[in-house]
Short mmCIF file of N, CA and C in Angstrom, two decimals:
data_model
loop_
_atom_site.label_atom_id
_atom_site.label_comp_id
_atom_site.label_asym_id
_atom_site.label_seq_id
_atom_site.Cartn_x
_atom_site.Cartn_y
_atom_site.Cartn_z
N MET A 1208 108.03 -73.66 -19.41
CA MET A 1208 107.41 -72.34 -19.68
C MET A 1208 107.62 -71.43 -18.43
N ILE A 1209 108.05 -70.20 -18.82
CA ILE A 1209 108.42 -69.23 -17.80
C ILE A 1209 107.15 -68.39 -17.48
N LEU A 1210 106.87 -68.37 -16.17
CA LEU A 1210 105.69 -67.69 -15.65
C LEU A 1210 106.10 -66.32 -15.13
N LYS A 1211 105.05 -65.53 -15.02
CA LYS A 1211 105.18 -64.12 -14.63
C LYS A 1211 105.99 -64.05 -13.27
N ASN A 1212 105.64 -65.02 -12.33
CA ASN A 1212 106.27 -65.00 -11.09
C ASN A 1212 107.82 -65.29 -11.20
N ASP A 1213 108.10 -66.16 -12.20
CA ASP A 1213 109.57 -66.47 -12.44
C ASP A 1213 110.30 -65.14 -12.84
N ILE A 1214 109.70 -64.26 -13.53
CA ILE A 1214 110.29 -63.07 -13.96
C ILE A 1214 110.37 -62.18 -12.74
N ILE A 1215 109.39 -62.05 -11.93
CA ILE A 1215 109.55 -61.29 -10.69
C ILE A 1215 110.75 -61.69 -9.82
N VAL A 1216 110.78 -63.05 -9.58
CA VAL A 1216 111.96 -63.59 -8.90
C VAL A 1216 113.24 -63.26 -9.44
N THR A 1217 113.33 -63.34 -10.77
CA THR A 1217 114.58 -62.91 -11.45
C THR A 1217 115.03 -61.61 -11.33
N ALA A 1218 113.94 -60.64 -11.34
CA ALA A 1218 114.21 -59.12 -11.13
C ALA A 1218 114.59 -58.93 -9.72
N GLN A 1219 114.05 -59.70 -8.74
CA GLN A 1219 114.48 -59.46 -7.40
C GLN A 1219 115.97 -59.99 -7.21
N GLU A 1220 116.42 -61.12 -7.86
CA GLU A 1220 117.63 -61.58 -7.68
C GLU A 1220 118.61 -60.59 -8.27
N LEU A 1221 118.31 -59.94 -9.34
CA LEU A 1221 119.18 -58.73 -9.90
C LEU A 1221 119.27 -57.68 -8.94
N MET A 1222 118.14 -57.22 -8.25
CA MET A 1222 118.20 -56.24 -7.20
C MET A 1222 119.06 -56.74 -5.98
N LYS A 1223 118.92 -57.77 -5.51
CA LYS A 1223 119.72 -58.38 -4.53
C LYS A 1223 121.11 -58.36 -4.73
N ASN A 1224 121.52 -58.55 -6.02
CA ASN A 1224 123.05 -58.59 -6.37
C ASN A 1224 123.48 -57.17 -6.79
N GLY A 1225 122.61 -56.15 -6.71
CA GLY A 1225 122.99 -54.73 -6.98
C GLY A 1225 123.06 -54.49 -8.45
N ASP A 1226 122.61 -55.40 -9.30
CA ASP A 1226 122.48 -55.30 -10.68
C ASP A 1226 121.35 -54.40 -11.08
N PRO A 1227 121.47 -53.65 -12.33
CA PRO A 1227 120.43 -52.94 -12.78
C PRO A 1227 119.18 -53.75 -13.20
N VAL A 1228 118.03 -53.29 -12.98
CA VAL A 1228 116.84 -53.90 -13.37
C VAL A 1228 116.18 -53.15 -14.54
N SER A 1229 116.15 -53.80 -15.69
CA SER A 1229 115.61 -53.30 -16.89
C SER A 1229 115.00 -54.45 -17.67
N LEU A 1230 114.17 -54.19 -18.58
CA LEU A 1230 113.42 -55.21 -19.35
C LEU A 1230 114.61 -56.03 -20.04
N ASP A 1231 115.68 -55.46 -20.57
CA ASP A 1231 116.78 -56.15 -21.22
C ASP A 1231 117.40 -57.13 -20.20
N SER A 1232 117.90 -56.52 -19.04
CA SER A 1232 118.65 -57.22 -18.11
C SER A 1232 117.79 -58.47 -17.51
N VAL A 1233 116.59 -58.21 -17.28
CA VAL A 1233 115.63 -59.29 -16.78
C VAL A 1233 115.56 -60.36 -17.80
N ALA A 1234 115.26 -59.94 -19.09
CA ALA A 1234 115.11 -60.99 -20.14
C ALA A 1234 116.31 -61.84 -20.40
N ARG A 1235 117.46 -61.11 -20.37
CA ARG A 1235 118.76 -61.74 -20.53
C ARG A 1235 118.96 -62.78 -19.42
N LYS A 1236 118.72 -62.38 -18.11
CA LYS A 1236 119.03 -63.26 -17.01
C LYS A 1236 118.08 -64.44 -17.05
N ILE A 1237 116.81 -64.29 -17.34
CA ILE A 1237 115.97 -65.48 -17.39
C ILE A 1237 115.89 -66.28 -18.60
N GLY A 1238 116.51 -65.77 -19.72
CA GLY A 1238 116.63 -66.53 -20.90
C GLY A 1238 115.49 -66.22 -21.83
N LEU A 1239 114.83 -65.14 -21.90
CA LEU A 1239 113.87 -64.63 -22.73
C LEU A 1239 114.39 -63.60 -23.76
N THR A 1240 113.75 -63.41 -24.79
CA THR A 1240 113.93 -62.28 -25.57
C THR A 1240 113.22 -61.11 -24.93
N LYS A 1241 113.67 -59.92 -25.33
CA LYS A 1241 112.87 -58.78 -24.82
C LYS A 1241 111.38 -58.92 -25.18
N ALA A 1242 111.29 -59.27 -26.38
CA ALA A 1242 109.71 -59.40 -26.81
C ALA A 1242 109.04 -60.32 -26.00
N GLY A 1243 109.68 -61.56 -25.60
CA GLY A 1243 109.02 -62.49 -24.79
C GLY A 1243 108.70 -62.02 -23.33
N LEU A 1244 109.71 -61.17 -22.80
CA LEU A 1244 109.50 -60.52 -21.56
C LEU A 1244 108.26 -59.47 -21.66
N VAL A 1245 108.19 -58.70 -22.73
CA VAL A 1245 107.25 -57.59 -22.95
C VAL A 1245 105.81 -58.35 -22.99
N HIS A 1246 105.72 -59.53 -23.43
CA HIS A 1246 104.43 -60.28 -23.43
C HIS A 1246 103.90 -60.29 -22.00
N HIS A 1247 104.71 -60.34 -21.00
CA HIS A 1247 104.31 -60.51 -19.58
C HIS A 1247 104.22 -59.08 -18.85
N PHE A 1248 105.30 -58.38 -19.24
CA PHE A 1248 105.31 -56.93 -18.76
C PHE A 1248 105.59 -55.98 -19.83
N PRO A 1249 104.61 -55.26 -20.36
CA PRO A 1249 104.71 -54.52 -21.54
C PRO A 1249 105.70 -53.26 -21.37
N THR A 1250 106.00 -52.85 -20.19
CA THR A 1250 106.76 -51.60 -19.68
C THR A 1250 107.65 -52.04 -18.56
N LYS A 1251 108.65 -51.21 -18.52
CA LYS A 1251 109.52 -51.31 -17.17
C LYS A 1251 108.62 -50.91 -16.02
N LYS A 1252 107.84 -49.96 -16.13
CA LYS A 1252 106.86 -49.51 -15.06
C LYS A 1252 105.97 -50.74 -14.68
N ALA A 1253 105.46 -51.44 -15.54
CA ALA A 1253 104.62 -52.52 -15.24
C ALA A 1253 105.51 -53.66 -14.51
N LEU A 1254 106.58 -53.89 -14.82
CA LEU A 1254 107.58 -54.78 -14.12
C LEU A 1254 107.83 -54.31 -12.71
N MET A 1255 108.10 -53.07 -12.54
CA MET A 1255 108.46 -52.43 -11.26
C MET A 1255 107.30 -52.46 -10.28
N ILE A 1256 106.06 -52.12 -10.85
CA ILE A 1256 104.94 -52.18 -9.96
C ILE A 1256 104.56 -53.48 -9.52
N SER A 1257 104.77 -54.55 -10.39
CA SER A 1257 104.66 -56.00 -9.96
C SER A 1257 105.70 -56.30 -8.86
N LEU A 1258 106.88 -55.72 -8.92
CA LEU A 1258 107.86 -55.96 -7.89
C LEU A 1258 107.37 -55.34 -6.50
N VAL A 1259 106.90 -54.12 -6.58
CA VAL A 1259 106.41 -53.51 -5.41
C VAL A 1259 105.21 -54.29 -4.92
N ASP A 1260 104.27 -54.71 -5.75
CA ASP A 1260 103.12 -55.62 -5.33
C ASP A 1260 103.51 -56.79 -4.58
N ASP A 1261 104.54 -57.48 -5.19
CA ASP A 1261 105.10 -58.65 -4.60
C ASP A 1261 105.60 -58.56 -3.19
N VAL A 1262 106.37 -57.47 -3.02
CA VAL A 1262 106.79 -57.17 -1.58
C VAL A 1262 105.64 -56.88 -0.64
N ALA A 1263 104.74 -55.98 -1.09
CA ALA A 1263 103.55 -55.58 -0.23
C ALA A 1263 102.81 -56.87 -0.04
N ARG A 1264 102.61 -57.75 -0.83
CA ARG A 1264 101.79 -59.03 -0.76
C ARG A 1264 102.47 -59.86 0.32
N ARG A 1265 103.88 -59.88 0.35
CA ARG A 1265 104.52 -60.77 1.34
C ARG A 1265 104.38 -60.10 2.68
N TRP A 1266 104.36 -58.76 2.85
CA TRP A 1266 104.26 -58.05 3.93
C TRP A 1266 102.83 -58.16 4.71
N SER A 1267 101.87 -58.05 3.63
CA SER A 1267 100.38 -58.23 4.07
C SER A 1267 100.18 -59.62 4.57
N LYS A 1268 100.73 -60.63 4.01
CA LYS A 1268 100.71 -62.06 4.42
C LYS A 1268 101.20 -62.12 5.82
N MET A 1269 102.43 -61.70 6.05
CA MET A 1269 103.09 -61.79 7.38
C MET A 1269 102.18 -61.08 8.42
N LEU A 1270 101.58 -59.83 8.08
CA LEU A 1270 100.85 -59.09 9.04
C LEU A 1270 99.53 -59.73 9.32
N GLU A 1271 98.95 -60.35 8.28
CA GLU A 1271 97.63 -60.98 8.51
C GLU A 1271 97.68 -62.35 9.26
N GLU A 1272 98.90 -63.05 8.99
CA GLU A 1272 99.03 -64.35 9.79
C GLU A 1272 99.48 -64.21 11.15
N ALA A 1273 100.09 -63.06 11.53
CA ALA A 1273 100.58 -62.85 13.00
C ALA A 1273 99.37 -63.07 13.95
N PRO A 1274 99.60 -63.79 15.00
CA PRO A 1274 98.38 -64.06 15.96
C PRO A 1274 97.95 -62.72 16.48
N SER A 1275 98.84 -61.82 16.62
CA SER A 1275 98.31 -60.53 17.36
C SER A 1275 98.14 -59.34 16.33
N SER A 1276 97.86 -59.68 15.01
CA SER A 1276 97.71 -58.77 14.11
C SER A 1276 96.41 -57.89 14.18
N SER A 1277 95.47 -58.26 15.00
CA SER A 1277 94.27 -57.49 15.03
C SER A 1277 94.44 -56.13 15.66
N SER A 1278 95.44 -55.99 16.47
CA SER A 1278 95.53 -54.75 17.24
C SER A 1278 96.75 -53.90 16.50
N PRO A 1279 96.70 -52.65 16.45
CA PRO A 1279 97.90 -51.85 16.04
C PRO A 1279 99.19 -52.22 16.62
N GLU A 1280 99.25 -52.44 17.94
CA GLU A 1280 100.39 -52.81 18.77
C GLU A 1280 100.93 -54.10 18.22
N GLY A 1281 100.08 -55.09 18.02
CA GLY A 1281 100.53 -56.37 17.48
C GLY A 1281 100.99 -56.23 16.08
N ARG A 1282 100.46 -55.51 15.26
CA ARG A 1282 101.05 -55.33 13.74
C ARG A 1282 102.30 -54.59 13.97
N MET A 1283 102.49 -53.75 14.79
CA MET A 1283 103.78 -53.01 14.99
C MET A 1283 104.94 -53.94 15.47
N MET A 1284 104.60 -54.71 16.40
CA MET A 1284 105.55 -55.71 16.93
C MET A 1284 105.86 -56.79 15.92
N THR A 1285 104.87 -57.17 15.05
CA THR A 1285 105.19 -58.06 14.10
C THR A 1285 106.17 -57.43 13.00
N TYR A 1286 105.99 -56.13 12.64
CA TYR A 1286 106.81 -55.51 11.75
C TYR A 1286 108.14 -55.32 12.36
N LEU A 1287 108.24 -55.03 13.66
CA LEU A 1287 109.60 -54.85 14.31
C LEU A 1287 110.36 -56.09 14.29
N ASN A 1288 109.64 -57.22 14.64
CA ASN A 1288 110.39 -58.56 14.53
C ASN A 1288 110.81 -58.84 13.20
N TYR A 1289 110.08 -58.53 12.18
CA TYR A 1289 110.53 -58.78 10.66
C TYR A 1289 111.72 -57.94 10.41
N ALA A 1290 111.63 -56.62 10.87
CA ALA A 1290 112.69 -55.68 10.60
C ALA A 1290 113.89 -56.06 11.23
N LEU A 1291 114.02 -56.80 12.23
CA LEU A 1291 115.19 -57.18 12.85
C LEU A 1291 115.56 -58.64 12.55
N SER A 1292 114.91 -59.24 11.65
CA SER A 1292 115.13 -60.60 11.18
C SER A 1292 116.06 -60.63 10.09
N ASP A 1293 116.55 -61.88 9.60
CA ASP A 1293 117.40 -62.03 8.40
C ASP A 1293 116.75 -62.22 7.25
N ASP A 1294 115.35 -61.99 7.17
CA ASP A 1294 114.62 -62.23 5.98
C ASP A 1294 114.56 -60.87 5.06
N ILE A 1295 115.21 -59.98 5.38
CA ILE A 1295 115.23 -58.80 4.63
C ILE A 1295 116.36 -58.68 3.56
N ASP A 1296 116.15 -58.24 2.44
CA ASP A 1296 117.34 -57.97 1.62
C ASP A 1296 116.81 -56.75 0.65
N SER A 1297 117.71 -56.31 -0.13
CA SER A 1297 117.48 -55.09 -0.94
C SER A 1297 116.23 -55.19 -1.88
N SER A 1298 115.73 -56.40 -2.16
CA SER A 1298 114.58 -56.47 -3.02
C SER A 1298 113.35 -55.95 -2.27
N ASP A 1299 113.43 -55.78 -0.91
CA ASP A 1299 112.31 -55.15 -0.13
C ASP A 1299 112.21 -53.72 -0.52
N PHE A 1300 113.13 -53.14 -1.09
CA PHE A 1300 113.16 -51.72 -1.50
C PHE A 1300 112.82 -51.51 -3.01
N ALA A 1301 112.00 -52.35 -3.62
CA ALA A 1301 111.64 -52.27 -4.92
C ALA A 1301 111.17 -50.85 -5.23
N PHE A 1302 110.38 -50.23 -4.36
CA PHE A 1302 109.72 -49.01 -4.56
C PHE A 1302 110.89 -47.77 -4.69
N MET A 1303 112.05 -48.07 -4.49
CA MET A 1303 113.11 -47.12 -4.47
C MET A 1303 114.19 -47.35 -5.64
N THR A 1304 113.92 -48.38 -6.43
CA THR A 1304 115.03 -48.78 -7.33
C THR A 1304 115.14 -48.03 -8.63
N ASP A 1305 114.07 -47.32 -8.99
CA ASP A 1305 114.08 -46.57 -10.30
C ASP A 1305 113.77 -45.12 -10.06
N TYR A 1306 114.80 -44.34 -10.20
CA TYR A 1306 114.57 -42.92 -9.85
C TYR A 1306 113.39 -42.26 -10.78
N LYS A 1307 113.37 -42.70 -12.02
CA LYS A 1307 112.39 -42.05 -12.79
C LYS A 1307 111.02 -42.52 -12.45
N LEU A 1308 110.91 -43.58 -11.85
CA LEU A 1308 109.52 -44.05 -11.45
C LEU A 1308 109.23 -43.96 -10.03
N LYS A 1309 110.10 -43.40 -9.24
CA LYS A 1309 110.03 -43.32 -7.78
C LYS A 1309 108.72 -42.89 -7.29
N ASP A 1310 108.28 -41.75 -7.78
CA ASP A 1310 106.96 -41.09 -7.27
C ASP A 1310 105.80 -42.16 -7.55
N GLU A 1311 105.74 -42.79 -8.64
CA GLU A 1311 104.66 -43.77 -8.92
C GLU A 1311 104.83 -45.01 -8.02
N LEU A 1312 106.16 -45.53 -7.90
CA LEU A 1312 106.38 -46.64 -7.08
C LEU A 1312 106.09 -46.48 -5.66
N TYR A 1313 106.54 -45.25 -5.10
CA TYR A 1313 106.24 -45.08 -3.76
C TYR A 1313 104.71 -44.84 -3.56
N THR A 1314 104.00 -44.17 -4.46
CA THR A 1314 102.55 -44.12 -4.26
C THR A 1314 101.97 -45.42 -4.09
N ARG A 1315 102.43 -46.33 -5.02
CA ARG A 1315 101.88 -47.75 -5.04
C ARG A 1315 102.18 -48.41 -3.63
N TRP A 1316 103.45 -48.22 -3.22
CA TRP A 1316 103.79 -48.84 -1.84
C TRP A 1316 102.87 -48.33 -0.81
N ALA A 1317 102.73 -47.01 -0.82
CA ALA A 1317 101.95 -46.47 0.24
C ALA A 1317 100.51 -46.92 0.22
N GLU A 1318 99.88 -46.92 -0.96
CA GLU A 1318 98.66 -47.49 -1.04
C GLU A 1318 98.44 -48.95 -0.54
N LEU A 1319 99.54 -49.67 -0.62
CA LEU A 1319 99.31 -51.22 -0.20
C LEU A 1319 99.71 -51.35 1.28
N ILE A 1320 100.64 -50.52 1.76
CA ILE A 1320 101.08 -50.69 3.13
C ILE A 1320 100.47 -49.84 4.14
N ASP A 1321 100.11 -48.65 3.84
CA ASP A 1321 99.86 -47.71 4.81
C ASP A 1321 98.50 -48.20 5.72
N ARG A 1322 97.68 -49.00 5.19
CA ARG A 1322 96.47 -49.37 5.80
C ARG A 1322 96.86 -50.15 7.12
N TRP A 1323 97.99 -50.78 7.10
CA TRP A 1323 98.63 -51.55 8.21
C TRP A 1323 99.10 -50.55 9.29
N PHE A 1324 99.54 -49.42 8.90
CA PHE A 1324 100.27 -48.56 9.90
C PHE A 1324 99.65 -47.12 9.95
N ASP A 1325 98.39 -47.08 9.66
CA ASP A 1325 97.70 -45.80 9.80
C ASP A 1325 96.98 -45.66 11.16
N PHE A 1326 97.58 -44.82 12.02
CA PHE A 1326 97.17 -44.76 13.37
C PHE A 1326 96.47 -43.33 13.67
N ASN A 1327 96.08 -42.66 12.51
CA ASN A 1327 95.58 -41.38 12.73
C ASN A 1327 94.17 -41.34 13.52
N ASP A 1328 93.50 -42.46 13.29
CA ASP A 1328 92.13 -42.54 14.00
C ASP A 1328 92.22 -42.85 15.48
N ILE A 1329 93.39 -43.15 15.95
CA ILE A 1329 93.56 -43.50 17.43
C ILE A 1329 93.64 -42.06 18.11
N LYS A 1330 92.60 -41.79 18.99
CA LYS A 1330 92.42 -40.51 19.73
C LYS A 1330 93.49 -40.34 20.82
N ASP A 1331 93.75 -41.47 21.45
CA ASP A 1331 94.82 -41.44 22.55
C ASP A 1331 96.11 -40.90 22.05
N THR A 1332 96.57 -39.72 22.31
CA THR A 1332 97.91 -39.23 21.72
C THR A 1332 99.04 -40.02 22.24
N SER A 1333 98.95 -40.34 23.53
CA SER A 1333 100.14 -41.23 23.98
C SER A 1333 100.22 -42.62 23.34
N ARG A 1334 99.19 -43.11 23.03
CA ARG A 1334 99.16 -44.50 22.32
C ARG A 1334 99.61 -44.27 20.83
N ARG A 1335 99.14 -43.32 20.26
CA ARG A 1335 99.47 -42.99 18.84
C ARG A 1335 100.95 -42.57 18.75
N ASN A 1336 101.38 -41.79 19.74
CA ASN A 1336 102.88 -41.42 19.71
C ASN A 1336 103.81 -42.68 19.90
N ALA A 1337 103.34 -43.57 20.76
CA ALA A 1337 104.02 -44.80 21.04
C ALA A 1337 104.12 -45.74 19.84
N LEU A 1338 102.96 -45.88 19.05
CA LEU A 1338 103.05 -46.58 17.88
C LEU A 1338 103.92 -45.97 16.76
N THR A 1339 103.93 -44.71 16.74
CA THR A 1339 104.78 -43.89 15.73
C THR A 1339 106.20 -44.15 16.09
N THR A 1340 106.63 -44.06 17.35
CA THR A 1340 107.94 -44.28 17.85
C THR A 1340 108.41 -45.61 17.59
N VAL A 1341 107.66 -46.59 17.76
CA VAL A 1341 108.09 -47.98 17.51
C VAL A 1341 108.18 -48.19 15.99
N ARG A 1342 107.26 -47.58 15.23
CA ARG A 1342 107.35 -47.61 13.77
C ARG A 1342 108.57 -47.05 13.36
N LEU A 1343 109.09 -46.03 13.86
CA LEU A 1343 110.38 -45.36 13.40
C LEU A 1343 111.54 -46.31 13.78
N ILE A 1344 111.42 -46.94 14.90
CA ILE A 1344 112.53 -47.92 15.27
C ILE A 1344 112.49 -49.03 14.31
N ALA A 1345 111.45 -49.57 13.89
CA ALA A 1345 111.24 -50.73 12.98
C ALA A 1345 111.74 -50.27 11.59
N ASP A 1346 111.28 -49.03 11.17
CA ASP A 1346 111.67 -48.48 9.84
C ASP A 1346 113.22 -48.47 9.76
N GLY A 1347 113.84 -47.89 10.83
CA GLY A 1347 115.31 -47.71 10.87
C GLY A 1347 115.93 -49.09 10.72
N ALA A 1348 115.50 -50.06 11.53
CA ALA A 1348 116.06 -51.50 11.46
C ALA A 1348 115.77 -51.96 10.11
N TRP A 1349 114.66 -51.80 9.55
CA TRP A 1349 114.35 -52.39 8.16
C TRP A 1349 115.37 -51.85 7.13
N PHE A 1350 115.49 -50.49 7.14
CA PHE A 1350 116.49 -49.95 6.23
C PHE A 1350 117.87 -50.39 6.36
N ASP A 1351 118.32 -50.47 7.74
CA ASP A 1351 119.64 -50.86 7.96
C ASP A 1351 119.89 -52.38 7.47
N ARG A 1352 118.84 -53.27 7.85
CA ARG A 1352 119.05 -54.64 7.55
C ARG A 1352 118.95 -54.77 5.98
N GLY A 1353 118.05 -54.08 5.25
CA GLY A 1353 118.00 -54.27 3.79
C GLY A 1353 119.32 -53.63 3.08
N LEU A 1354 119.83 -52.74 3.74
CA LEU A 1354 121.06 -52.26 3.20
C LEU A 1354 122.29 -53.10 3.60
N GLY A 1355 122.15 -54.09 4.47
CA GLY A 1355 123.29 -54.86 4.93
C GLY A 1355 124.08 -54.21 5.95
N MET A 1356 123.60 -53.23 6.61
CA MET A 1356 124.40 -52.40 7.49
C MET A 1356 124.25 -52.94 9.03
N LEU A 1357 123.06 -53.23 9.31
CA LEU A 1357 122.75 -53.60 10.75
C LEU A 1357 123.08 -55.09 11.11
N SER A 1358 123.77 -55.15 12.14
CA SER A 1358 124.07 -56.58 12.55
C SER A 1358 123.92 -56.60 14.06
N THR A 1359 122.84 -57.23 14.53
CA THR A 1359 122.57 -57.23 16.00
C THR A 1359 122.63 -58.62 16.56
N SER A 1360 123.08 -58.73 17.78
CA SER A 1360 123.14 -59.99 18.36
C SER A 1360 121.75 -60.33 18.89
N GLU A 1361 121.61 -61.53 19.35
CA GLU A 1361 120.21 -61.95 19.80
C GLU A 1361 119.83 -61.36 21.13
N VAL A 1362 120.88 -60.92 21.88
CA VAL A 1362 120.75 -60.15 23.13
C VAL A 1362 120.20 -58.77 22.76
N GLU A 1363 120.97 -58.02 21.80
CA GLU A 1363 120.47 -56.72 21.27
C GLU A 1363 119.11 -56.65 20.73
N ARG A 1364 118.81 -57.79 19.94
CA ARG A 1364 117.46 -57.91 19.33
C ARG A 1364 116.34 -57.97 20.42
N LYS A 1365 116.68 -58.80 21.37
CA LYS A 1365 115.64 -58.94 22.44
C LYS A 1365 115.44 -57.70 23.31
N SER A 1366 116.62 -56.94 23.49
CA SER A 1366 116.52 -55.60 24.09
C SER A 1366 115.70 -54.60 23.36
N ILE A 1367 115.92 -54.55 21.94
CA ILE A 1367 115.10 -53.63 21.25
C ILE A 1367 113.61 -53.94 21.27
N ILE A 1368 113.37 -55.28 21.17
CA ILE A 1368 111.97 -55.69 21.20
C ILE A 1368 111.41 -55.46 22.61
N SER A 1369 112.09 -55.70 23.73
CA SER A 1369 111.59 -55.46 24.95
C SER A 1369 111.34 -53.91 25.29
N THR A 1370 112.34 -53.17 24.75
CA THR A 1370 112.13 -51.67 24.96
C THR A 1370 110.95 -51.16 24.18
N SER A 1371 110.71 -51.65 23.03
CA SER A 1371 109.64 -51.26 22.06
C SER A 1371 108.31 -51.78 22.82
N GLU A 1372 108.29 -52.94 23.38
CA GLU A 1372 107.05 -53.42 24.06
C GLU A 1372 106.74 -52.40 25.25
N VAL A 1373 107.82 -52.02 26.05
CA VAL A 1373 107.61 -51.07 27.14
C VAL A 1373 106.95 -49.80 26.53
N ILE A 1374 107.44 -49.26 25.49
CA ILE A 1374 106.90 -48.03 24.89
C ILE A 1374 105.54 -48.16 24.51
N LEU A 1375 105.17 -49.35 23.89
CA LEU A 1375 103.75 -49.58 23.50
C LEU A 1375 102.92 -49.77 24.74
N ASN A 1376 103.38 -50.38 25.62
CA ASN A 1376 102.53 -50.67 26.93
C ASN A 1376 102.34 -49.37 27.69
N ASN A 1377 103.27 -48.47 27.76
CA ASN A 1377 103.30 -47.30 28.60
C ASN A 1377 102.90 -46.17 27.91
N GLY A 1378 102.94 -46.13 26.55
CA GLY A 1378 102.57 -44.89 25.75
C GLY A 1378 103.76 -43.82 25.92
N VAL A 1379 103.64 -42.75 25.03
CA VAL A 1379 104.56 -41.72 25.13
C VAL A 1379 103.83 -40.41 25.41
N ASN A 1380 104.07 -39.69 26.44
CA ASN A 1380 103.22 -38.65 26.77
C ASN A 1380 103.72 -37.30 26.27
N LYS A 1381 105.08 -37.10 26.00
CA LYS A 1381 105.31 -35.85 25.54
C LYS A 1381 106.11 -35.94 24.16
#
């Protein structure tokens, strides 16, 4: 019996391979009729939202399980380490895969992820700026890795992490 999660994994595989994700393509790939797939996901929007939810769930698990996740700096370093890892692929970008649904998918992504990276309540401007700076470093690495563009050596990776730790420890004053 094919489960909902099997369908999500199949759709992610299509994304990883650069193939279009539609109800038809997913049904064909997993061996269901379109009617069988629609039983689990009545619309493409429902499927795409489930894909976004799955990525956000993985991120939340990673951030919750990190020993230092209780502080904004700890969450940011966990994210940076992930962004520089080999665990990223194009399925991380589920919220950007369908132009017609992009606004709804992005809104869903933001609802699920922003709570981890909302630093607006931090009054210390230097600390808030440091967190934002490291987030932009991590976002850039995440995009590059997900697109298959960034290749860093272990020495470069350690340097990026070390530099980011210095930024977080010292703050950004200007």
